[in-house]
Short mmCIF file of C-alpha atoms (C1' of nucleotides) in Angstrom, two decimals:
data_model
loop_
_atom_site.label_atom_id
_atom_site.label_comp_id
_atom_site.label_asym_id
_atom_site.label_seq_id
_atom_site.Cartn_x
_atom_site.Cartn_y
_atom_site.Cartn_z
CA UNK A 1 -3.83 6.06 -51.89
CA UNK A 2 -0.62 7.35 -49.86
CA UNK A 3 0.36 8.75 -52.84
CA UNK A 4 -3.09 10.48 -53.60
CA UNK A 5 -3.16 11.98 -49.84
CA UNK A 6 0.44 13.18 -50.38
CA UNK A 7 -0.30 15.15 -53.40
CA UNK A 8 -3.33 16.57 -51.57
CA UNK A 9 -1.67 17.69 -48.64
CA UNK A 10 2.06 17.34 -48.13
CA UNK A 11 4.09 14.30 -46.95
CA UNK A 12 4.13 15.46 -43.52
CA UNK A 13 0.08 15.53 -43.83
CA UNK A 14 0.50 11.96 -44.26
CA UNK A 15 -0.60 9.54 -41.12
CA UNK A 16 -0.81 6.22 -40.57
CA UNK A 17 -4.18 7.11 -39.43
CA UNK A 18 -5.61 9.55 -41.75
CA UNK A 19 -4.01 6.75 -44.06
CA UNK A 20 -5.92 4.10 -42.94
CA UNK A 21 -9.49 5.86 -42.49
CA UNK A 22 -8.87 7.15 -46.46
CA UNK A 23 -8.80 3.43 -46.89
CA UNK A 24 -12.21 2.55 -44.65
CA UNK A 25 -10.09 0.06 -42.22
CA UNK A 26 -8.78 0.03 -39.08
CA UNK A 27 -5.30 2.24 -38.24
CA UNK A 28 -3.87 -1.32 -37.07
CA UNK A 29 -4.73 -3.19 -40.05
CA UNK A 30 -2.09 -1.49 -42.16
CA UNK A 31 0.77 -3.04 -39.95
CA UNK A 32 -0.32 -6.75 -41.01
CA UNK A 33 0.43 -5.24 -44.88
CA UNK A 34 3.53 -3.25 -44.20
CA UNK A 35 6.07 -3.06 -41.30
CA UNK A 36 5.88 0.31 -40.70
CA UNK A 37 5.46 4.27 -42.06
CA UNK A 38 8.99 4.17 -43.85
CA UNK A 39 8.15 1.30 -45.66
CA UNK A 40 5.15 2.88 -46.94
CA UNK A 41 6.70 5.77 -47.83
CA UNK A 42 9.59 3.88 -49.33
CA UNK A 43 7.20 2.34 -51.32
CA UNK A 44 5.40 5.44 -52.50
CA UNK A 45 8.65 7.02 -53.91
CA UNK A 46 10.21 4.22 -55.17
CA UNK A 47 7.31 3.64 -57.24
CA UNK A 48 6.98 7.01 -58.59
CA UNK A 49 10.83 7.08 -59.28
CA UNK A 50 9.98 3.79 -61.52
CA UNK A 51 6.46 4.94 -63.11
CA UNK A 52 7.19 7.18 -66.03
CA UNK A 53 8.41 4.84 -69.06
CA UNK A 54 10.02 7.03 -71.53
CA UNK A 55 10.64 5.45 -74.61
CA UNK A 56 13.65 7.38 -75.87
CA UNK A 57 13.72 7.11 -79.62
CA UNK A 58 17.25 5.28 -80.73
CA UNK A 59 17.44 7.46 -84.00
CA UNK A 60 17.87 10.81 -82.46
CA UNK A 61 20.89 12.41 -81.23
CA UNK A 62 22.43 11.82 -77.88
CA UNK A 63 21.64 15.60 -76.85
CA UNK A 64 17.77 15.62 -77.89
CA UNK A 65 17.55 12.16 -75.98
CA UNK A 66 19.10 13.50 -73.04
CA UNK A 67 16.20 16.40 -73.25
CA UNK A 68 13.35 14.29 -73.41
CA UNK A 69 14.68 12.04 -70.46
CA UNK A 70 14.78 15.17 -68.57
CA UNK A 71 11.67 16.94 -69.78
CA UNK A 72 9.54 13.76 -69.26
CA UNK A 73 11.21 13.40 -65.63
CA UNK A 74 10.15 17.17 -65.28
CA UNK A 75 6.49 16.37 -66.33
CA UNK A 76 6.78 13.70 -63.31
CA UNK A 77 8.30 16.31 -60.82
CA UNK A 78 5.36 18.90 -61.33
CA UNK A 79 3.00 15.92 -61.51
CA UNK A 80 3.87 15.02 -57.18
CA UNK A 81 5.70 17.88 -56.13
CA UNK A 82 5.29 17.33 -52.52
CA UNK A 83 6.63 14.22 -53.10
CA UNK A 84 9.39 14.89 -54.76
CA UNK A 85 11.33 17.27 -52.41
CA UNK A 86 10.51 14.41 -50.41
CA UNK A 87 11.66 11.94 -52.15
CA UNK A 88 15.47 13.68 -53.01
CA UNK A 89 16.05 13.28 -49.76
CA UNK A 90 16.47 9.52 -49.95
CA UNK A 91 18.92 7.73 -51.45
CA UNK A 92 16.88 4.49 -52.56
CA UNK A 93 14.42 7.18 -55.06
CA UNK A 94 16.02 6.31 -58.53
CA UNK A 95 16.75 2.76 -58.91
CA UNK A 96 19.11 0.75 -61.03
CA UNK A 97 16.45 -1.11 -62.26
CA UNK A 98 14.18 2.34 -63.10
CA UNK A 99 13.63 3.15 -66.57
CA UNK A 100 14.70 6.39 -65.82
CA UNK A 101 18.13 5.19 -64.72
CA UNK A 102 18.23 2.53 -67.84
CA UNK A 103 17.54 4.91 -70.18
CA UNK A 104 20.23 7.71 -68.93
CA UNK A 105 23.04 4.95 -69.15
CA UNK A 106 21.58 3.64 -72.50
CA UNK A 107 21.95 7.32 -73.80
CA UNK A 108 25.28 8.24 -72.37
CA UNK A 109 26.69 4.69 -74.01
CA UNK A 110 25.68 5.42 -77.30
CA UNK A 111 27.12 8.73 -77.09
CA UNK A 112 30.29 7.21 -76.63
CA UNK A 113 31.34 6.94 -72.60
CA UNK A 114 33.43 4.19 -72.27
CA UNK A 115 30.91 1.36 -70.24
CA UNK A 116 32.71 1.41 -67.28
CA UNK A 117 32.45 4.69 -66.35
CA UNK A 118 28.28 4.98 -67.73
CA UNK A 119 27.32 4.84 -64.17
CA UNK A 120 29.94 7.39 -62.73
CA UNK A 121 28.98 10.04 -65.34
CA UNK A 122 25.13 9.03 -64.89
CA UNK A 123 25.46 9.65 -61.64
CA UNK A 124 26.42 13.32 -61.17
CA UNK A 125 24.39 14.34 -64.21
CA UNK A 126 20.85 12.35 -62.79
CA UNK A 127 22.07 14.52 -59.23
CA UNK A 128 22.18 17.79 -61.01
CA UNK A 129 18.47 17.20 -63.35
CA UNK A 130 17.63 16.72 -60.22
CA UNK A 131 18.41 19.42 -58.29
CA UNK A 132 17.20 21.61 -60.84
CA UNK A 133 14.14 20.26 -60.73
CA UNK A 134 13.79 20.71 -56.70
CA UNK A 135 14.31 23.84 -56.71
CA UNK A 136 12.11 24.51 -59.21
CA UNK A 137 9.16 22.61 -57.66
CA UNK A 138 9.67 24.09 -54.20
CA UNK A 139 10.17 27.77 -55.81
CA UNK A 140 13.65 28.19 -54.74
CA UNK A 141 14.52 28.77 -58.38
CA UNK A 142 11.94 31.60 -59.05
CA UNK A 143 12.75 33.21 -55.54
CA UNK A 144 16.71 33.31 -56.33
CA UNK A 145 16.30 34.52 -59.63
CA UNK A 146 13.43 37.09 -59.04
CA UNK A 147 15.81 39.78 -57.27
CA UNK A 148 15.81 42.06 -59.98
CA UNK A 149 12.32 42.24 -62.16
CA UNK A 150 13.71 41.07 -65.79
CA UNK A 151 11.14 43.38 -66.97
CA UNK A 152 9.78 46.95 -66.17
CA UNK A 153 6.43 47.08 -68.12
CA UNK A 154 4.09 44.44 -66.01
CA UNK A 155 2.92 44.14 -62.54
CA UNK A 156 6.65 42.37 -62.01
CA UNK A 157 5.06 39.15 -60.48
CA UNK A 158 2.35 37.24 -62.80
CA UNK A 159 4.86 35.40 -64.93
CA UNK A 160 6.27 32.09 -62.82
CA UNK A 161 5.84 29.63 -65.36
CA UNK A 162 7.71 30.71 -68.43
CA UNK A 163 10.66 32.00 -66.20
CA UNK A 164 11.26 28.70 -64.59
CA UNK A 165 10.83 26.37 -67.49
CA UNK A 166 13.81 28.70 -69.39
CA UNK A 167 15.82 28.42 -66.28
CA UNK A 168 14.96 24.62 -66.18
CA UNK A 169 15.96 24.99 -69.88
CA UNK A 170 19.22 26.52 -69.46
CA UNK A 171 20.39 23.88 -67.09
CA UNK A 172 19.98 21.34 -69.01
CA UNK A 173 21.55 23.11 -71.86
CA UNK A 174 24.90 23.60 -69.51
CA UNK A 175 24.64 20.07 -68.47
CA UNK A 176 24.80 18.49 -72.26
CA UNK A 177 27.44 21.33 -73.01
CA UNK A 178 29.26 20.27 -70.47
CA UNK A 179 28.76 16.40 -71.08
CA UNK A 180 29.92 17.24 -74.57
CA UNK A 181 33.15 19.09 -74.07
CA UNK A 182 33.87 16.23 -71.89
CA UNK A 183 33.38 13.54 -74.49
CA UNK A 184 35.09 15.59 -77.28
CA UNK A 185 37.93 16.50 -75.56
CA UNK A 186 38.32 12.37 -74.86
CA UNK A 187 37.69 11.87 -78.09
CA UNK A 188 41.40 14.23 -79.00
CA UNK A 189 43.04 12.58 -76.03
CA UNK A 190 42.52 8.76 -77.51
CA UNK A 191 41.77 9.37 -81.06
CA UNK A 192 41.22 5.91 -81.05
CA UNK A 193 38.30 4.58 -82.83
CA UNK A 194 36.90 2.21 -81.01
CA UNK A 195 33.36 1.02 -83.00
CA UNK A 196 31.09 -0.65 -80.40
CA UNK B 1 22.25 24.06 -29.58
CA UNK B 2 19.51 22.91 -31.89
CA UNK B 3 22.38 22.30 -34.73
CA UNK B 4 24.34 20.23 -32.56
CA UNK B 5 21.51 18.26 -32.01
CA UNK B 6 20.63 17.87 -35.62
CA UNK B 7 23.91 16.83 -36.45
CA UNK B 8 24.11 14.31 -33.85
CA UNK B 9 20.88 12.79 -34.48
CA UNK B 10 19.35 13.75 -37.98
CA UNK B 11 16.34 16.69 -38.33
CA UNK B 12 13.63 14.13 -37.42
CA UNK B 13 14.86 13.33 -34.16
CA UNK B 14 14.81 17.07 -32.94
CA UNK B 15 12.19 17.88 -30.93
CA UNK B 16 11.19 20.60 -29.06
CA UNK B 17 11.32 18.91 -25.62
CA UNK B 18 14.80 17.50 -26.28
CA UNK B 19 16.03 20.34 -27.33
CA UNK B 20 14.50 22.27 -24.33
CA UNK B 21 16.08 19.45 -21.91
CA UNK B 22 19.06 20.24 -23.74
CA UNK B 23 19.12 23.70 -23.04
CA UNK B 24 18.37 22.88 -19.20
CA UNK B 25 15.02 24.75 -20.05
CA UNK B 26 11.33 23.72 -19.62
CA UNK B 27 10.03 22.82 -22.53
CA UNK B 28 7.65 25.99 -22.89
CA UNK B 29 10.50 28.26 -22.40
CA UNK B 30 11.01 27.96 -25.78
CA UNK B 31 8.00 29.37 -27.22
CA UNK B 32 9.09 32.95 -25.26
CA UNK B 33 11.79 33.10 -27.85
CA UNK B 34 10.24 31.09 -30.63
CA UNK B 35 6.99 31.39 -32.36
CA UNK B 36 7.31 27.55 -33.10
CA UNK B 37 9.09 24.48 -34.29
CA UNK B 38 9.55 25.08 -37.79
CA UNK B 39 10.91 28.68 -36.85
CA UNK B 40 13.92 26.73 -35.23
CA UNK B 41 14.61 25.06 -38.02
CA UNK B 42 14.25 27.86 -40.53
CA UNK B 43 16.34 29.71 -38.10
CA UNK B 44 19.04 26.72 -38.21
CA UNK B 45 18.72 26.37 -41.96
CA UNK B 46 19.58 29.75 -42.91
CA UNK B 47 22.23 30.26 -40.57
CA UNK B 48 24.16 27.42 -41.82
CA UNK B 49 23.32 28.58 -45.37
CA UNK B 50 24.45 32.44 -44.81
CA UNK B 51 27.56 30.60 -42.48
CA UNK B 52 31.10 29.84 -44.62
CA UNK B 53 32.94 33.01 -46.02
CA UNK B 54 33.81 32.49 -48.96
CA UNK B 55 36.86 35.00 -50.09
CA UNK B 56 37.36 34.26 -53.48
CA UNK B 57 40.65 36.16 -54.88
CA UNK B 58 39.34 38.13 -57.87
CA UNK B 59 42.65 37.93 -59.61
CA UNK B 60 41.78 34.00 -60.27
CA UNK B 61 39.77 33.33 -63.51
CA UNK B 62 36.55 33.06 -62.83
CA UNK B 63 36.73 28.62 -63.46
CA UNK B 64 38.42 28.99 -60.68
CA UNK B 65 36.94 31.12 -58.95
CA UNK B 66 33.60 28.69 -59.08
CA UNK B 67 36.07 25.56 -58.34
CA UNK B 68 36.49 27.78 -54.90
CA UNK B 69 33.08 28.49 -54.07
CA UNK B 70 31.47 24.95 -54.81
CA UNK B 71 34.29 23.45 -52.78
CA UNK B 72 33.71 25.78 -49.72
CA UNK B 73 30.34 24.32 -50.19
CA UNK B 74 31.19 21.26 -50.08
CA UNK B 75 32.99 21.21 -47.11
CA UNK B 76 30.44 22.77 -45.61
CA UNK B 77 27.57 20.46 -46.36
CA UNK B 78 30.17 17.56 -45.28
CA UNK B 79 30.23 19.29 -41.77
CA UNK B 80 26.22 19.28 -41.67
CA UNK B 81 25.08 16.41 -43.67
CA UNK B 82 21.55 15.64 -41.71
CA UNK B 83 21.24 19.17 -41.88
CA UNK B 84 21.63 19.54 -45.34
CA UNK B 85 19.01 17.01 -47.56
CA UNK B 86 16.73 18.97 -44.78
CA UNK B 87 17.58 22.36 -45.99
CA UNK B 88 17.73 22.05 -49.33
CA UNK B 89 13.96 20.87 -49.50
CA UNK B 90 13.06 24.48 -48.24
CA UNK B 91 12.92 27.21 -50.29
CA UNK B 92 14.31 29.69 -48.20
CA UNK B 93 17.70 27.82 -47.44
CA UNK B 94 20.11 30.38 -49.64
CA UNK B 95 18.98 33.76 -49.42
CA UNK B 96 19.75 36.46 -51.79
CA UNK B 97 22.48 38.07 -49.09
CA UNK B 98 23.98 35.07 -48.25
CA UNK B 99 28.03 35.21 -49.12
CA UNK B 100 27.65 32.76 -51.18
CA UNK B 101 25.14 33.64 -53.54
CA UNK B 102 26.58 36.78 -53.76
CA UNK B 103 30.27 35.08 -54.55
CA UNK B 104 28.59 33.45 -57.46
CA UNK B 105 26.28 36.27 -58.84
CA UNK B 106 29.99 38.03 -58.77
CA UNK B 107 31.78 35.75 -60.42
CA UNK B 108 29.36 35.05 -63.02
CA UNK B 109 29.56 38.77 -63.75
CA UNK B 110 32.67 39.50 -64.15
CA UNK B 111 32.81 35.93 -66.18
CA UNK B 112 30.42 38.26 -68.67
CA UNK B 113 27.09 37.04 -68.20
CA UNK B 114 25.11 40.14 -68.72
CA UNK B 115 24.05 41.98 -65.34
CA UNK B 116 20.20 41.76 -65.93
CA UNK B 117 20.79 37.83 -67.08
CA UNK B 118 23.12 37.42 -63.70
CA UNK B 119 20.07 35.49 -61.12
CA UNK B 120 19.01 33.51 -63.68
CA UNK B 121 22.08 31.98 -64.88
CA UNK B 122 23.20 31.62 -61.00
CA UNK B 123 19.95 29.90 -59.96
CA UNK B 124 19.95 26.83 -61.81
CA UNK B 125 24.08 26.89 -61.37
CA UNK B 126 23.18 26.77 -57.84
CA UNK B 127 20.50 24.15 -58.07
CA UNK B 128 22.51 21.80 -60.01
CA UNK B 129 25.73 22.33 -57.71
CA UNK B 130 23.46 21.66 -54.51
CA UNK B 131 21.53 18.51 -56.14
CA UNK B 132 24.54 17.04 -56.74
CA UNK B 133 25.73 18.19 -53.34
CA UNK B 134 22.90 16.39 -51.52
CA UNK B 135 23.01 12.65 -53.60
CA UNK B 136 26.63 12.96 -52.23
CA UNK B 137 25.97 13.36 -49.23
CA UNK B 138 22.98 11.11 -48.88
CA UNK B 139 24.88 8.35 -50.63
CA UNK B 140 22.80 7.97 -53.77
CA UNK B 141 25.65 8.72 -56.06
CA UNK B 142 27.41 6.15 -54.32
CA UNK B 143 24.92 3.92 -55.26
CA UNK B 144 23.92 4.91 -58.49
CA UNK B 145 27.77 4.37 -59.30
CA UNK B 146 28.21 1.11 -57.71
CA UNK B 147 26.62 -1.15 -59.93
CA UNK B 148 29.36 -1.70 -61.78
CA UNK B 149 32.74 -2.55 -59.75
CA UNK B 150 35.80 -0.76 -60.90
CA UNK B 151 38.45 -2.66 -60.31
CA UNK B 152 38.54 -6.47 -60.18
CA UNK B 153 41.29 -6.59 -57.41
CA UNK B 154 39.86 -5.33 -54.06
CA UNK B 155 37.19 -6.31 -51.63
CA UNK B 156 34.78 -3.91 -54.01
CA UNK B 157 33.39 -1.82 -51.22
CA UNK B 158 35.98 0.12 -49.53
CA UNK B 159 36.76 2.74 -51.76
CA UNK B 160 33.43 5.04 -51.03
CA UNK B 161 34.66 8.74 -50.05
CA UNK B 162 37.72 9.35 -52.93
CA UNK B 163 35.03 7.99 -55.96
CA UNK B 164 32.26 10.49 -54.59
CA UNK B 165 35.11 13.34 -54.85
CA UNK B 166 35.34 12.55 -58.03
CA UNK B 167 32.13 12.47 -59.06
CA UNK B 168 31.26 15.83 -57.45
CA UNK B 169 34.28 17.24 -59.65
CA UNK B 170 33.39 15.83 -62.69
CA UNK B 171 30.13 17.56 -61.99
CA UNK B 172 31.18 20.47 -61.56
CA UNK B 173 33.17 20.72 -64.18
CA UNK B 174 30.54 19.90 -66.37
CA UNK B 175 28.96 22.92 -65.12
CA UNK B 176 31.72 24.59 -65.48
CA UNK B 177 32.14 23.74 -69.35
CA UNK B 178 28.31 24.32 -69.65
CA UNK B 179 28.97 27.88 -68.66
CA UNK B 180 31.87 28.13 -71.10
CA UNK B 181 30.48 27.45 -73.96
CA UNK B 182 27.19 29.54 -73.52
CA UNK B 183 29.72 32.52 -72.50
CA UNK B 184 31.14 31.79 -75.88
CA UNK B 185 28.52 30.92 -77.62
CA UNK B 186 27.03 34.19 -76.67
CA UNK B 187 30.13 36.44 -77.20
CA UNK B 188 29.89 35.41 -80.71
CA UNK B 189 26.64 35.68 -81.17
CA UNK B 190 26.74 39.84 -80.32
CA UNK B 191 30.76 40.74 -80.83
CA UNK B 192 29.96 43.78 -79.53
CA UNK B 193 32.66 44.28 -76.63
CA UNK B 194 30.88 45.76 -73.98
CA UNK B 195 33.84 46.04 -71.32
CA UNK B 196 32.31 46.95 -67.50
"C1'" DA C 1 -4.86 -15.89 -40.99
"C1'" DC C 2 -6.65 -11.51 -40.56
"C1'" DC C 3 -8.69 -7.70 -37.93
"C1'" DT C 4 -9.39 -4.70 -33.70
"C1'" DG C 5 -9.69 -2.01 -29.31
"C1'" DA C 6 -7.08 -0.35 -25.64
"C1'" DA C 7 -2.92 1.24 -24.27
"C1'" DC C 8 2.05 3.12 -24.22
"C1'" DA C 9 5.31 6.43 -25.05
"C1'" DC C 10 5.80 10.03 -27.31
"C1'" DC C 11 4.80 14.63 -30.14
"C1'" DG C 12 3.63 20.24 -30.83
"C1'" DT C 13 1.14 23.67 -28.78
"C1'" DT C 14 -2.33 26.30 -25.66
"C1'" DC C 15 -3.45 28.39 -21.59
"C1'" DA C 16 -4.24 29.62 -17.06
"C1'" DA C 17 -1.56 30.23 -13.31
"C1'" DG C 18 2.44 31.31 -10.88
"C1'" DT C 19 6.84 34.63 -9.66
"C1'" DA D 1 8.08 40.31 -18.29
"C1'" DC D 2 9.35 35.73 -18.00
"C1'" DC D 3 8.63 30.93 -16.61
"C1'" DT D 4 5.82 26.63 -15.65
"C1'" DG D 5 2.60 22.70 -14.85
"C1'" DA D 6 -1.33 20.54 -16.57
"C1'" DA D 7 -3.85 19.55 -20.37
"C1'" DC D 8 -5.40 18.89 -25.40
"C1'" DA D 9 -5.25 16.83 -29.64
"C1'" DC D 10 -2.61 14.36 -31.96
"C1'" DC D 11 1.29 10.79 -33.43
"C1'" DG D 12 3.63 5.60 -34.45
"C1'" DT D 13 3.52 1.26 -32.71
"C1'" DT D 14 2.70 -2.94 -29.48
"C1'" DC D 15 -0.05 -6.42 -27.87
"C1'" DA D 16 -3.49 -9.17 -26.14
"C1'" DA D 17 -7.76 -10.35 -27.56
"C1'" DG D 18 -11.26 -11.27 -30.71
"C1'" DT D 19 -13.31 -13.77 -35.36
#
DNA sequence: ACCTGAACACCGTTCAAGT
DNA sequence: ACCTGAACACCGTTCAAGT
């Protein structure tokens, strides 16, 4: 229900109040449930951050898994917006345990970083998706990009969509560029072949 | 004055009586200079965004020349932290004259990234560099990373601020490669040596 | 055990009134 | 023109009291 409220209207729309009369009970009663608003919003994130189940098919390559982790996350992000530049801003969003999380690692292992360092390369590249994906859903991506009109036919405003989803696009292309030069060029510097 | 108070005390604890009492002011003062609270903060957000001068030496290659500007970044959003997972939830944190957006439209210029392409390519460069800017800074690469100690040695928790450098550096470098290899990429694609 | 009304200590903002 | 006190419509949360 906090969820459905935040959607609606914004997470700073969201009361303990209005929260509780959505429900049909008392503003008080909430309290004997939960300990206070963090903890409900807590719960509202983390539970988003752990909903989508994205069942990353083990025959493809490392690259096209890496796009459907992030497309599917993306499909999530435009799904609660409001929540989600919400949600950024806390560190407990993405969980270990999240199948987000489990699947990134799972990915980046089979493509052939060393275990130890899975979660330190996870890390910076689940930071980036992200941020991507921010600015996307709070427009900060169209605004920067829309200082000169790519066009010269059209009105110069209609198309948002398609912009955004090539910029989203290009991103994540850079990112698995980048994640590949890095494993390649590890690859030279061992040259060790080290099966499993 | 309002900064200072964010800093001290995070974005939710400014308020516009504190920061009145703060300013030795009555608490309606404010709204002679101010249309309202979320004026203040826009007005904080964007003057820390448009703040560090970036002088990037144009005799560097332009690798470096992005090494330079996401580390003045850096240092900046290390100065600001509360500040910072605020701004970057608003769309209008960098604007379009802000030294450093124009550092990296530059750069990514004379790097060769066609002049009409330029926002586009710098937007999600941006968004990436700031996401991963913010889970630093909020500690969720920290955590994301920790699940797996190290070392064996140590007490296991010490070690917080060098590992986070490195991650933001691998990140960017993964960026950095990402650009590479679509300049590249590109550059073979057309052969056509366009120089200016 | 669970719910509830009243109350407390705050908010942002308006507005009529002061100088 | 600028400042101000009182007031309004809200908050989150506590707590004693109800069932």
């Amino acid at each position: 229900m906090a969820l459905r409220l935040i959607d609606a209207d914004g997470v700073e729309a969201l009361t303990m109040r209005k929260l509780a009369t959505a429900l049909n009970a008392n503003p008080m009663s909430l309290y004997h449930h939960v300990p206070n608003k963090d903890a409900v919003l807590q719960g509202v994130a983390r539970t988003v951050g752990a909903q989508f189940r994205t069942a990353t098919r083990e025959d493809a390559a490392w690259q096209d898994r890496i796009r459907q982790l992030a497309e599917d996350f993306r499909t999530l992000a435009h799904r609660h917006p409001e929540l989600m530049t919400y949600s950024f801003a806390r560190p407990d969003f993405i969980q270990p345990e999240d199948p987000f999380w489990l699947g990134l690692t799972a990915v980046l292992e089979d493509a052939g970083v060393p275990e130890a360092e899975t979660p330190q390369v996870a890390a910076p590249v689940c930071a980036a998706v992200l941020g991507v994906l921010i600015a996307e859903v709070n427009g900060a991506l169209h605004q920067w990009s829309a200082l000169l009109p790519t066009g010269d036919g059209d009105g110069g405003r209609a198309d948002t969509g398609p912009d955004d989803s090539r910029m989203f696009r290009l991103a994540l292309e850079m990112i698995i560029a980048g994640l590949d030069s890095r494993l390649t060029s590890e690859r030279i510097g061992r040259d060790s072949s080290d099966s499993s």
